[in-house]
Amino acid sequence: MLKIERHTTDILILGSGGAGLFAALHAKQQNPDLDITIAVKGLLGKSGCTRMVQGGYNVALNPGDSIERHFMDTIVGGKWLPNQDLAWKLCVTAVERIQELENELGCFFDRNPDGTLHQKAFAGQSFDRTAHKGDLTGIEIINRLMEKVWTLNVNKLEEHRAIELIPAADGSGIAGVLMIDIRTGSYRYIQAKTVLLGTGAGPSMYRYHTPSGDKSCDGLAMGLRYGLALRDMEMVQFHPTGILAGSATRMTGTILEEGLRGAGGYLLNGSGERFMQNYHPAAERATRDIVSRSMYNEMKTGNTTPEGGLFIEMAHLGPDNVRDKFPGMVKRCEDCGFDLAAGRVEVVPTAHYMMGGIEMGIDCTTSSPGLYVAGEDAGGVHGANRLGGNGVANSTVYGGVAGEEMAKAIAAGAPLRDADEVVIESGIARAEHPFSQPPGDMMALRETLWGDMWDHVGILRTQKSVQQGQHCLRQHRDSLNNVGLTDANRAFNLTWHDWLNLDSLIDISCVIASASLAREDSRGAHYREDFPDTGALETSAYTLVSGNPENIHCEMRQVEFSIVQPGESLIEGEAGAPPPTTA
Amino acid sequence: MTPLNKHQSYFAAIGHRFSGVLLSLFLPVHFLLLGTALEGEANFDRYLAFADNPLVKFAEWGLVILLSLHLFFGLRVLMLEFTSWPATKHLGKGENPMIRRWSSWVIPSVIASAFIGVIFLVQSF
Amino acid sequence: MKERHLFLLQRLSAIFLAPLVVLHLVVIMIAVRNGLSAEEILNRTQGNYFWGGFYVLFVVSVSIHAPIGIRNVLREWTAIPKTQVNQICIFLAVIFLMSGLRAVAAVI
Amino acid sequence: MPTNNSNSEQTAKQEMLEVRVWRGQGQGQLKPYQVPLRKNQTVLDVITEIQRLQAPDLSYRFSCRVGVCGSCAMTVNGKPRWTCRTHVSKVADEGVLTIEPLRNLPKIKDLVCDLAPFIDTWQKAGAVFKPTGTRYDAPAKVDPDSACRRAADASLQCINCAVCYSACDVVNWNKDYVGPAALNRAWTLLNDVRHDERAATLDKVFEDGGCGSCHSHGNCTRHCPIELSPSASIAGLKRTLFTGLPGK
Ligand SMILES: Cc1cc2nc3c(=O)[nH]c(=O)nc-3n(C[C@H](O)[C@H](O)[C@H](O)COP(=O)(O)OP(=O)(O)OC[C@H]3O[C@@H](n4cnc5c(N)ncnc54)[C@H](O)[C@@H]3O)c2cc1C
Ligand code: HEM
Ligand code: SF4
Ligand code: F3S
Ligand code: FES
């Protein structure tokens, strides 16, 4: 048997995005004596997507705006699927959180000429409420947060990958987490009174995707195996303009910012013609889901670019003007060999965000005592669609909440539980599995998985396509189990981690497929060509998946309209309508 | 590991440093010999005769060059540190103009020092 | 004396030295023209308060400037411990100052 | 349906890139590989291709792949660079790439370094924000055109990639020197009117190994991938000796 190092801590946090770091901070603020450990797959604060946030942070700060407005936009944008209590708490706490970021942590957001915070417009919102720092807001947020957490006395397990949530032997709750120390390749078990899942989900099972390379739905996959239920998993948001540069570059799938379309950029098909006006009156300026869907339809006609996508063109706005207005994007394209200012760049819709996730209570609890969840790993806040700017608000708000709640739980006597050693052993066996198999073509497997999810469970779905997808997934599961690794050096063995990434991604792909099949309507990010109608809002139900991937169970649960009923509104005027101030 | 690719301002810094160190080694000697003038003009003239020795001339010539090199490179550092920089974020606009300007100061500094060395030679023979 | 004072002194002395060195270089150029003689030099300098002041300033500035410079070099390029480096540099400063002032006295 | 196969890559004779990669744990040497030259190819892509197809145990670090996380910096043909945003055609010297880990940092394995000593410099330089407000106050009003705010803005948004740290010879020479990135952050704090202990930060910045140790080599600024100017920030710090704290 392999030797496992064992440690004990009060609070174990998985992930160091907005959720993980805020949890550590707020737990320490509640009680500085707590022993806190952050385990993260990459480097602390340097991995995950919070850092990649471009547009900004939604918060109702302006006297002309209101919590109610923000809330209604969130509910209407989420097509009445959000858990309203969660959405309400998001909107309320965002105000306190952004002020904490500004005032206590030192984020320096952009200002209006009168010195107040500048807030810009994001599609689908009735007010200009997105606070930002240029077009790289995430760097400012996560750097300040990270600098703060560096100064706290917390144990940092960087480059540690969680591989299994370990229940208590007596079934009373969470006992700890099994992980791999990536740098040495050895196993480590951390026993903790409370555990936070903040691994940030991330739809990286699609051919084109935006999240950082360390995100592969590990948290969701572990949660599912552990017995937690996942909601809204069919809701995968696609961003319209991912760079398309061929399968051999990691640049493919990364985002060109939304502002390009907002400023008047054109989307062109393979023959260089605009097409968006054929799909929607707002043409290129329509919301993410509409543009992505239209682009996908256009691509289906076969009128595509050499790489099989479409073009974005800005040159008609004047190359110098474009260079001036979008220096970051122009430079990014230039670095990968494209001329955004004067030429055309190939783009394709790209999988961006998972609205779904582990079912969470208002205090970030899960169905298992001691186990908490926050950020993109959690489901229920956004429903069928996430507003641009609500993602980072979600991770920072609920990360902080989780930190406070975990500290409180410990003050109230949360126990250290004894591990179910059988699960530790099966967790290790699972991770060891590839070393018992002959090396194979993992590259090809990854590409086919990506392709199958993109083609069959992607932007447009039908019962047939999803079933086809499920069939493929079963094959991929078998193939993965037969692909192995040479057991030469386990230290920082990325190929081993590629295998483990695929393992998680295949499991969660099965979940997405199952939820997509269950939802027989089209709303938000989910579009069924065989059920194109939204369906009655009053009877809106959400999907809830549980079980193991070979034996998945999906049920539909009625949404509780605890604050506002479909047809009602908390505001005058129209939620989600473009703000009166913007062009 | 391959060493860092060397660049003009690196050579400026190294040149500045070597000239500074050599000057520092020479200067006390220079002071001491000058000080021997205390013991009368005769001594001092002996020193000057010694200084007429071609080898010593050659050394002095080197020191004049070192002094002017150190001067030019020193001014360069002072300008970089104490004059104001242009707006510093130039996304996509290439090398920082301040760095470029004071890098282009390096070669003229060397040429100017060499020129001063030539004048010294012309003057002393 | 703190690091910031040493840094400030070195830069200030450098700013001071710049014109002095320029002048000194010019004087050398003129002086070497006809071959040096003690008489000439001493004639120029003896009893001359301007040159007296000039060289005193030069000596004092260099005694500040050079040892601090050498201190950086020793700290960065040798393994000599910090306190010893400081002692060496104080010693250097004293040598510079003594020998320099003696020379000035000799020529004035 | 769209596919991602580009036929432009299937030219009869594939041009190859000679790549030499530093391999080892603690000690190591350059090992040669050959990778097909492609149209859209960053240095990170080259390394990825080697790991995926030729050397499965090759270690390197990356995360965002678009130049915001600062995880992927390495030494490429002698210069520190962010590899995810470095197009091969810009750096390949006659079809040859030499890829090594960053300088001035402890090596972990192959192309991966330990960034901890670099991260520690923030505290050493006193680059830690001390708040004047709380989460219950409205954000402070700051004139976006004030000199201070402009200075802070110009040096903000460092991605902590350690490229500057690795490019600076003084960091190599002087073990006590905190290096350009931390000093750059300290400068933004001095220009941040909301920062409570500006005087204390200034004191800390001038301690042994602080801004006085910088010799204005400028190599940090020359290499910073997002074109910040740590040299300018450090010069700003030095200038406070004459001007005092930057005005509000
Ligand atoms: C390019 C891009 C732009 C975006 N722009 C915006 C925007 O403008 N506005 C907005 O509101 N939202 C935006 N989002 C969404 C937003 O970034 C996320 O919703 C949010 O930041 C997620 O935070 P998180 O803390 O849950 O996860 P992340 O910040 O992604 O952090 C996840 C952490 O978990 C770690 N981890 C993963 N697996 C494991 C494991 N097995 N073991 C240990 N650790 C693990 C990761 O390394 C990472 O540290 C954007 C996302 C992307 C990708
Ligand atoms: C012409 C006037 C001079 C100017 C403008 C000048 C300027 C400077 C400056 C700015 C530095 C700091 C360099 C750095 O930290 O990188 C320096 C260093 C130094 N100077 Fe001078 N200096 C002058 C004259 C002298 C003289 C006459 C001597 C010696 C006798 C001298 C010896 C040194 C030494 C040894 C260093 C340290 C070099 C280093 O740190 O690399 N300087 N000088
Ligand atoms: S200053 Fe520039 S080079 Fe240095 S760490 Fe920051 S981003 Fe990287
Ligand atoms: S390269 Fe180093 S010496 Fe100073 S200006 Fe930059 S920190
Ligand atoms: S991978 Fe994030 S900066 Fe290169």
XYZ file of N, CA and C in Angstrom, chain A residues 348-537:
570
model
N -15.482 31.641 -32.766
C -16.428 30.556 -32.639
C -17.051 30.687 -31.245
N -18.321 30.318 -31.061
C -18.862 30.348 -29.697
C -18.053 29.397 -28.818
N -17.933 29.730 -27.547
C -17.047 28.950 -26.692
C -17.677 28.754 -25.316
N -17.585 27.527 -24.799
C -18.236 27.190 -23.527
C -17.569 27.953 -22.399
N -18.369 28.650 -21.591
C -17.832 29.700 -20.737
C -18.086 29.464 -19.260
N -19.286 29.050 -18.940
C -19.680 29.066 -17.533
C -20.764 28.041 -17.302
N -20.741 27.406 -16.104
C -21.803 26.458 -15.772
C -22.707 27.075 -14.724
N -23.958 27.321 -15.139
C -24.919 27.875 -14.182
C -25.239 26.830 -13.117
N -25.197 25.573 -13.535
C -25.560 24.507 -12.611
C -24.441 24.185 -11.644
N -24.793 23.357 -10.665
C -23.798 22.949 -9.692
C -24.448 22.256 -8.511
N -23.662 22.120 -7.455
C -24.156 21.407 -6.281
C -25.231 22.229 -5.590
N -26.281 21.578 -5.194
C -27.370 22.298 -4.529
C -26.880 22.858 -3.213
N -27.165 24.139 -3.032
C -26.593 24.827 -1.874
C -27.687 25.525 -1.089
N -27.533 25.524 0.218
C -28.436 26.276 1.083
C -28.003 27.725 1.145
N -28.829 28.553 1.754
C -28.540 29.986 1.810
C -27.257 30.266 2.613
N -26.874 29.302 3.461
C -25.638 29.445 4.242
C -24.509 28.580 3.660
N -24.630 28.241 2.379
C -23.604 27.477 1.652
C -23.480 26.027 2.100
N -24.404 25.564 2.910
C -24.331 24.171 3.333
C -24.791 23.256 2.204
N -24.352 22.001 2.281
C -24.837 20.975 1.362
C -25.640 19.971 2.193
N -26.024 18.901 1.566
C -26.813 17.918 2.314
C -25.935 17.125 3.281
N -24.611 17.318 3.221
C -23.746 16.569 4.131
C -23.169 17.497 5.199
N -23.404 17.218 6.481
C -22.900 18.093 7.539
C -21.392 18.298 7.430
N -20.972 19.564 7.566
C -19.546 19.884 7.514
C -19.049 20.217 6.121
N -19.805 19.852 5.097
C -19.378 20.126 3.722
C -20.138 21.331 3.176
N -19.373 22.306 2.684
C -19.936 23.552 2.163
C -19.560 23.697 0.695
N -20.285 24.564 0.004
C -19.966 24.794 -1.402
C -20.195 26.271 -1.717
N -19.398 26.820 -2.621
C -19.585 28.223 -3.031
C -18.954 28.441 -4.396
N -19.362 29.518 -5.041
C -18.792 29.884 -6.338
C -19.413 29.085 -7.467
N -18.621 28.851 -8.507
C -19.162 28.201 -9.694
C -19.506 26.732 -9.436
N -18.942 26.145 -8.383
C -19.305 24.774 -8.018
C -20.749 24.673 -7.527
N -21.305 25.789 -7.056
C -22.651 25.768 -6.491
C -23.675 26.092 -7.570
N -24.864 25.550 -7.456
C -25.914 25.821 -8.433
C -27.090 26.541 -7.776
N -27.916 27.155 -8.604
C -29.155 27.715 -8.091
C -29.231 29.219 -8.082
N -28.083 29.887 -8.156
C -28.111 31.345 -8.078
C -28.565 31.953 -9.406
N -28.119 31.363 -10.513
C -28.335 32.016 -11.814
C -29.465 31.416 -12.643
N -29.894 30.208 -12.311
C -30.946 29.600 -13.111
C -30.485 29.248 -14.500
N -31.237 29.715 -15.517
C -30.975 29.291 -16.884
C -29.926 30.129 -17.581
N -29.555 31.241 -16.974
C -28.574 32.098 -17.602
C -27.906 32.945 -16.545
N -26.643 33.160 -16.728
C -25.942 34.034 -15.789
C -25.716 35.383 -16.449
N -26.096 36.440 -15.762
C -25.809 37.762 -16.296
C -24.314 38.003 -16.250
N -23.793 38.653 -17.289
C -22.397 39.064 -17.257
C -22.204 39.933 -16.024
N -21.216 39.607 -15.205
C -20.977 40.388 -13.990
C -21.548 39.774 -12.731
N -22.419 38.747 -12.884
C -22.944 38.068 -11.709
C -22.076 36.884 -11.261
N -21.134 36.491 -12.106
C -20.314 35.322 -11.783
C -19.347 35.609 -10.646
N -18.620 36.687 -10.778
C -17.634 37.001 -9.749
C -18.337 37.529 -8.501
N -19.483 38.176 -8.699
C -20.260 38.589 -7.531
C -20.647 37.340 -6.747
N -21.101 36.319 -7.453
C -21.502 35.067 -6.816
C -20.356 34.428 -6.039
N -19.185 34.313 -6.670
C -18.110 33.596 -5.977
C -17.617 34.374 -4.765
N -17.524 35.701 -4.874
C -17.021 36.469 -3.726
C -18.060 36.561 -2.613
N -19.331 36.743 -2.991
C -20.372 36.837 -1.966
C -20.479 35.522 -1.199
N -20.669 34.446 -1.933
C -20.915 33.191 -1.231
C -19.636 32.585 -0.643
N -18.493 32.895 -1.216
C -17.249 32.472 -0.579
C -17.148 33.055 0.824
N -17.427 34.347 0.918
C -17.381 35.005 2.223
C -18.390 34.409 3.187
N -19.592 34.180 2.669
C -20.642 33.586 3.515
C -20.172 32.226 4.037
N -19.601 31.432 3.140
C -19.153 30.098 3.546
C -18.103 30.196 4.647
N -17.179 31.143 4.505
C -16.142 31.310 5.516
C -16.742 31.604 6.880
N -17.698 32.546 6.899
C -18.339 32.897 8.173
C -19.080 31.708 8.756
N -19.800 31.019 7.878
C -20.619 29.904 8.369
C -19.741 28.767 8.900
N -18.642 28.518 8.239
C -17.770 27.442 8.708
C -17.176 27.804 10.066
N -16.787 29.071 10.207
C -16.246 29.496 11.505
C -17.300 29.345 12.598
N -18.522 29.719 12.258
C -19.601 29.591 13.246
C -19.832 28.129 13.598
N -19.824 27.285 12.584
C -20.076 25.863 12.838
C -19.007 25.300 13.772
N -17.779 25.763 13.586
C -16.704 25.257 14.438
C -16.877 25.786 15.861
N -17.264 27.055 15.969
C -17.527 27.617 17.294
C -18.632 26.826 17.984
N -19.575 26.342 17.193
C -20.699 25.592 17.768
C -20.340 24.120 17.992
N -19.062 23.783 17.749
C -18.611 22.446 18.115
C -18.572 21.418 17.000
N -18.398 21.858 15.758
C -18.290 20.872 14.670
C -17.147 19.913 14.981
N -17.388 18.618 14.885
C -16.373 17.643 15.292
C -15.421 17.271 14.164
N -14.264 16.733 14.533
C -13.426 16.022 13.569
C -13.993 14.615 13.473
N -14.224 14.172 12.239
C -14.835 12.848 12.099
C -13.792 11.845 11.620
N -14.000 10.603 11.973
C -13.074 9.562 11.514
C -13.434 9.153 10.094
N -12.414 9.007 9.283
C -12.637 8.755 7.859
C -13.146 7.342 7.601
N -13.917 7.239 6.565
C -14.260 5.930 6.029
C -13.064 5.475 5.181
N -12.244 4.618 5.770
C -10.978 4.256 5.110
C -11.207 3.558 3.771
N -12.361 2.928 3.642
C -12.654 2.237 2.385
C -12.696 3.246 1.237
N -13.271 4.409 1.518
C -13.364 5.415 0.458
C -11.980 5.984 0.141
N -11.151 6.135 1.152
C -9.779 6.588 0.876
C -9.112 5.585 -0.059
N -9.290 4.315 0.246
C -8.640 3.307 -0.589
C -9.203 3.278 -2.002
N -10.503 3.444 -2.115
C -11.057 3.421 -3.469
C -10.641 4.679 -4.227
N -10.493 5.774 -3.508
C -10.024 7.007 -4.142
C -8.625 6.822 -4.708
N -7.781 6.188 -3.912
C -6.417 5.958 -4.383
C -6.427 4.974 -5.556
N -7.228 3.947 -5.428
C -7.292 2.952 -6.497
C -7.696 3.618 -7.811
N -8.629 4.522 -7.701
C -9.110 5.247 -8.869
C -7.985 6.035 -9.531
N -7.212 6.746 -8.698
C -6.113 7.546 -9.235
C -4.972 6.664 -9.729
N -4.834 5.494 -9.130
C -3.756 4.583 -9.532
C -4.089 3.837 -10.822
N -5.370 3.766 -11.119
C -5.809 2.934 -12.228
C -4.993 3.085 -13.514
N -4.736 4.303 -13.983
C -4.044 4.420 -15.274
C -2.656 3.781 -15.277
N -2.033 3.682 -14.104
C -0.691 3.095 -14.088
C -0.731 1.585 -14.340
N -1.933 1.019 -14.247
C -2.045 -0.424 -14.494
C -2.396 -0.719 -15.952
N -2.573 0.344 -16.743
C -2.971 0.154 -18.133
C -1.821 0.514 -19.078
N -1.832 -0.049 -20.273
C -0.786 0.320 -21.241
C -1.022 1.741 -21.756
N 0.052 2.499 -21.967
C -0.121 3.865 -22.475
C -0.908 3.874 -23.778
N -1.723 4.895 -23.965
C -2.525 4.968 -25.181
C -2.665 6.404 -25.635
N -3.548 6.613 -26.572
C -3.668 7.930 -27.190
C -4.683 8.797 -26.457
N -4.223 9.437 -25.397
C -5.127 10.270 -24.623
C -5.520 11.526 -25.386
N -4.573 12.025 -26.198
C -4.828 13.177 -27.054
C -6.105 12.989 -27.861
N -6.151 11.836 -28.544
C -7.280 11.564 -29.435
C -8.560 11.443 -28.627
N -8.463 10.823 -27.460
C -9.649 10.654 -26.629
C -10.198 12.012 -26.203
N -9.297 12.877 -25.774
C -9.735 14.208 -25.367
C -10.453 14.908 -26.514
N -9.843 14.841 -27.708
C -10.433 15.537 -28.846
C -11.807 14.978 -29.211
N -11.965 13.671 -29.118
C -13.282 13.131 -29.473
C -14.304 13.487 -28.407
N -13.902 13.470 -27.146
C -14.837 13.883 -26.092
C -15.292 15.317 -26.352
N -14.320 16.209 -26.572
C -14.643 17.604 -26.856
C -15.619 17.720 -28.016
N -15.286 17.002 -29.078
C -16.095 17.084 -30.283
C -17.502 16.555 -30.052
N -17.602 15.434 -29.356
C -18.920 14.843 -29.140
C -19.804 15.735 -28.275
N -19.230 16.326 -27.250
C -20.034 17.216 -26.408
C -20.465 18.445 -27.212
N -19.546 18.947 -28.007
C -19.839 20.129 -28.834
C -20.945 19.808 -29.843
N -20.826 18.670 -30.496
C -21.772 18.334 -31.563
C -23.115 17.880 -31.017
N -23.114 17.098 -29.943
C -24.356 16.432 -29.541
C -25.025 17.047 -28.312
N -24.259 17.639 -27.424
C -24.858 18.197 -26.201
C -24.455 19.657 -26.074
N -24.400 20.336 -27.217
C -23.845 21.681 -27.247
C -24.882 22.783 -27.257
N -24.715 23.701 -28.188
C -25.532 24.905 -28.217
C -26.965 24.595 -28.629
N -27.134 23.678 -29.590
C -28.471 23.218 -29.996
C -28.565 21.731 -29.679
N -29.686 21.332 -29.110
C -29.813 19.928 -28.701
C -31.147 19.363 -29.171
N -31.181 18.061 -29.402
C -32.442 17.362 -29.594
C -32.355 16.087 -28.781
N -33.475 15.434 -28.604
C -33.442 14.176 -27.870
C -32.445 13.223 -28.520
N -32.520 13.190 -29.862
C -31.665 12.250 -30.578
C -30.181 12.580 -30.384
N -29.874 13.859 -30.509
C -28.450 14.212 -30.423
C -27.916 13.930 -29.026
N -28.731 14.219 -28.016
C -28.239 14.003 -26.657
C -28.058 12.508 -26.399
N -29.011 11.712 -26.909
C -28.858 10.265 -26.718
C -27.614 9.750 -27.424
N -27.387 10.310 -28.599
C -26.163 9.971 -29.320
C -24.941 10.333 -28.460
N -25.019 11.515 -27.864
C -23.942 11.959 -26.979
C -23.726 10.980 -25.838
N -24.826 10.545 -25.247
C -24.697 9.616 -24.119
C -24.024 8.324 -24.541
N -24.388 7.895 -25.732
C -23.778 6.683 -26.266
C -22.258 6.862 -26.388
N -21.866 8.009 -26.956
C -20.431 8.294 -27.100
C -19.742 8.340 -25.739
N -20.424 8.964 -24.785
C -19.802 9.110 -23.465
C -19.501 7.754 -22.833
N -20.424 6.816 -23.024
C -20.181 5.482 -22.469
C -18.926 4.868 -23.077
N -18.772 5.089 -24.382
C -17.560 4.578 -25.031
C -16.304 5.266 -24.502
N -16.430 6.578 -24.297
C -15.253 7.317 -23.819
C -14.851 6.856 -22.440
N -15.855 6.534 -21.631
C -15.558 6.025 -20.299
C -14.723 4.740 -20.414
N -15.161 3.843 -21.284
C -14.407 2.604 -21.478
C -13.005 2.885 -22.004
N -12.934 3.756 -23.006
C -11.610 4.044 -23.577
C -10.688 4.601 -22.501
N -11.204 5.530 -21.710
C -10.345 6.138 -20.699
C -9.833 5.071 -19.741
N -10.720 4.182 -19.348
C -10.298 3.147 -18.411
C -9.236 2.225 -19.000
N -9.124 2.223 -20.326
C -8.118 1.364 -20.953
C -6.849 2.116 -21.369
N -6.874 3.431 -21.179
C -5.674 4.202 -21.528
C -4.831 4.375 -20.275
N -3.562 4.094 -20.385
C -2.725 4.159 -19.186
C -1.544 5.093 -19.322
N -0.696 5.045 -18.304
C 0.474 5.906 -18.236
C 1.675 5.062 -17.870
N 2.855 5.498 -18.339
C 4.061 4.841 -17.852
C 4.373 5.410 -16.485
N 4.696 4.528 -15.557
C 4.898 4.966 -14.179
C 6.374 5.298 -13.964
N 6.867 6.323 -14.667
C 8.286 6.641 -14.544
C 8.514 7.603 -13.391
N 7.998 8.806 -13.546
C 8.224 9.831 -12.535
C 6.893 10.496 -12.253
N 6.417 10.394 -11.033
C 5.099 10.958 -10.719
C 5.159 12.419 -10.332
N 6.353 12.920 -10.103
C 6.462 14.317 -9.702
C 6.027 15.209 -10.858
N 5.102 16.091 -10.569
C 4.609 17.047 -11.551
C 4.334 16.364 -12.886
N 3.659 15.248 -12.815
C 3.366 14.489 -14.026
C 2.033 14.957 -14.629
N 2.140 15.884 -15.554
C 0.932 16.507 -16.101
C 0.066 15.512 -16.857
N 0.687 14.515 -17.421
C -0.078 13.560 -18.206
C -0.997 12.741 -17.297
N -0.520 12.438 -16.108
C -1.372 11.798 -15.112
C -2.569 12.705 -14.801
N -2.295 13.988 -14.641
C -3.385 14.909 -14.306
C -4.315 15.126 -15.495
N -3.774 15.039 -16.698
C -4.649 15.066 -17.878
C -5.639 13.904 -17.801
N -5.138 12.763 -17.398
C -6.009 11.590 -17.275
C -7.106 11.847 -16.235
N -6.689 12.355 -15.095
C -7.662 12.625 -14.029
C -8.659 13.707 -14.446
N -8.184 14.686 -15.217
C -9.100 15.718 -15.723
C -10.181 15.071 -16.585
N -9.746 14.198 -17.485
C -10.705 13.541 -18.376
C -11.698 12.710 -17.571
N -11.193 12.079 -16.521
C -12.042 11.271 -15.663
C -13.201 12.121 -15.107
N -12.876 13.286 -14.567
C -13.922 14.166 -14.033
C -14.829 14.669 -15.149
N -14.215 15.056 -16.263
C -14.997 15.664 -17.338
C -16.003 14.680 -17.928
N -15.601 13.433 -18.059
C -16.539 12.449 -18.621
C -17.729 12.268 -17.672
N -17.442 12.173 -16.379
C -18.538 12.027 -15.414
C -19.524 13.189 -15.516
N -18.978 14.396 -15.538
C -19.883 15.556 -15.524
C -20.548 15.736 -16.887
N -19.884 15.313 -17.945
C -20.542 15.333 -19.252
C -21.798 14.469 -19.214
N -21.697 13.318 -18.554
C -22.865 12.441 -18.435
C -23.991 13.155 -17.700
N -23.623 13.928 -16.693
C -24.639 14.661 -15.924
C -25.317 15.710 -16.808
N -24.491 16.447 -17.563
C -25.050 17.486 -18.441
C -26.009 16.844 -19.446
N -25.582 15.735 -20.014
C -26.415 15.071 -21.009
C -27.744 14.641 -20.387
N -27.666 14.078 -19.209
C -28.877 13.583 -18.586
C -29.847 14.725 -18.271
N -29.318 15.844 -17.773
C -30.194 16.984 -17.475
C -30.751 17.590 -18.759
N -29.928 17.585 -19.822
C -30.385 18.158 -21.090
C -31.535 17.357 -21.680
N -31.487 16.077 -21.433
C -32.542 15.214 -21.934
C -33.828 15.427 -21.138
N -33.648 15.674 -19.851
C -34.816 15.818 -18.974
C -35.563 17.116 -19.235
N -34.843 18.190 -19.571
C -35.539 19.465 -19.755
C -36.124 19.534 -21.154
N -37.437 19.420 -21.229
C -38.082 19.436 -22.532
C -38.686 20.794 -22.804
N -37.858 21.801 -22.711
C -38.239 23.131 -23.170
C -36.939 23.858 -23.513
N -37.080 25.087 -23.976
C -35.892 25.862 -24.320
C -35.918 27.150 -23.537
N -34.951 27.343 -22.715
C -34.850 28.632 -22.030
C -33.403 28.917 -21.672
N -33.089 30.219 -21.724
C -31.733 30.624 -21.379
C -30.717 29.906 -22.243
N -29.771 29.284 -21.578
C -28.663 28.673 -22.300
C -29.030 27.323 -22.910
N -30.168 26.779 -22.502
C -30.550 25.449 -22.969
C -31.528 25.573 -24.130
N -31.167 25.013 -25.281
C -32.055 25.109 -26.435
C -32.294 23.740 -27.041
N -33.549 23.300 -26.976
C -33.903 22.022 -27.578
C -34.624 22.297 -28.881
N -34.044 21.878 -29.990
C -34.691 22.121 -31.282
C -36.022 21.392 -31.375
N -36.137 20.290 -30.617
C -37.410 19.554 -30.653
C -38.416 20.112 -29.643
N -37.983 21.012 -28.789
C -38.905 21.712 -27.868
C -38.520 23.182 -27.800
N -38.776 23.925 -28.870
C -38.261 25.297 -28.923
C -38.968 26.282 -27.998
N -40.112 25.905 -27.397
C -40.829 26.872 -26.565
C -40.286 26.907 -25.137
N -40.510 28.056 -24.520
C -40.026 28.226 -23.148
C -40.861 27.409 -22.170
N -42.113 27.247 -22.481
C -42.988 26.543 -21.546
C -43.548 27.519 -20.529
N -44.497 27.060 -19.754
C -45.149 27.937 -18.778
C -44.183 28.266 -17.662
N -44.064 29.580 -17.370
C -43.134 29.987 -16.324
C -43.635 29.574 -14.943
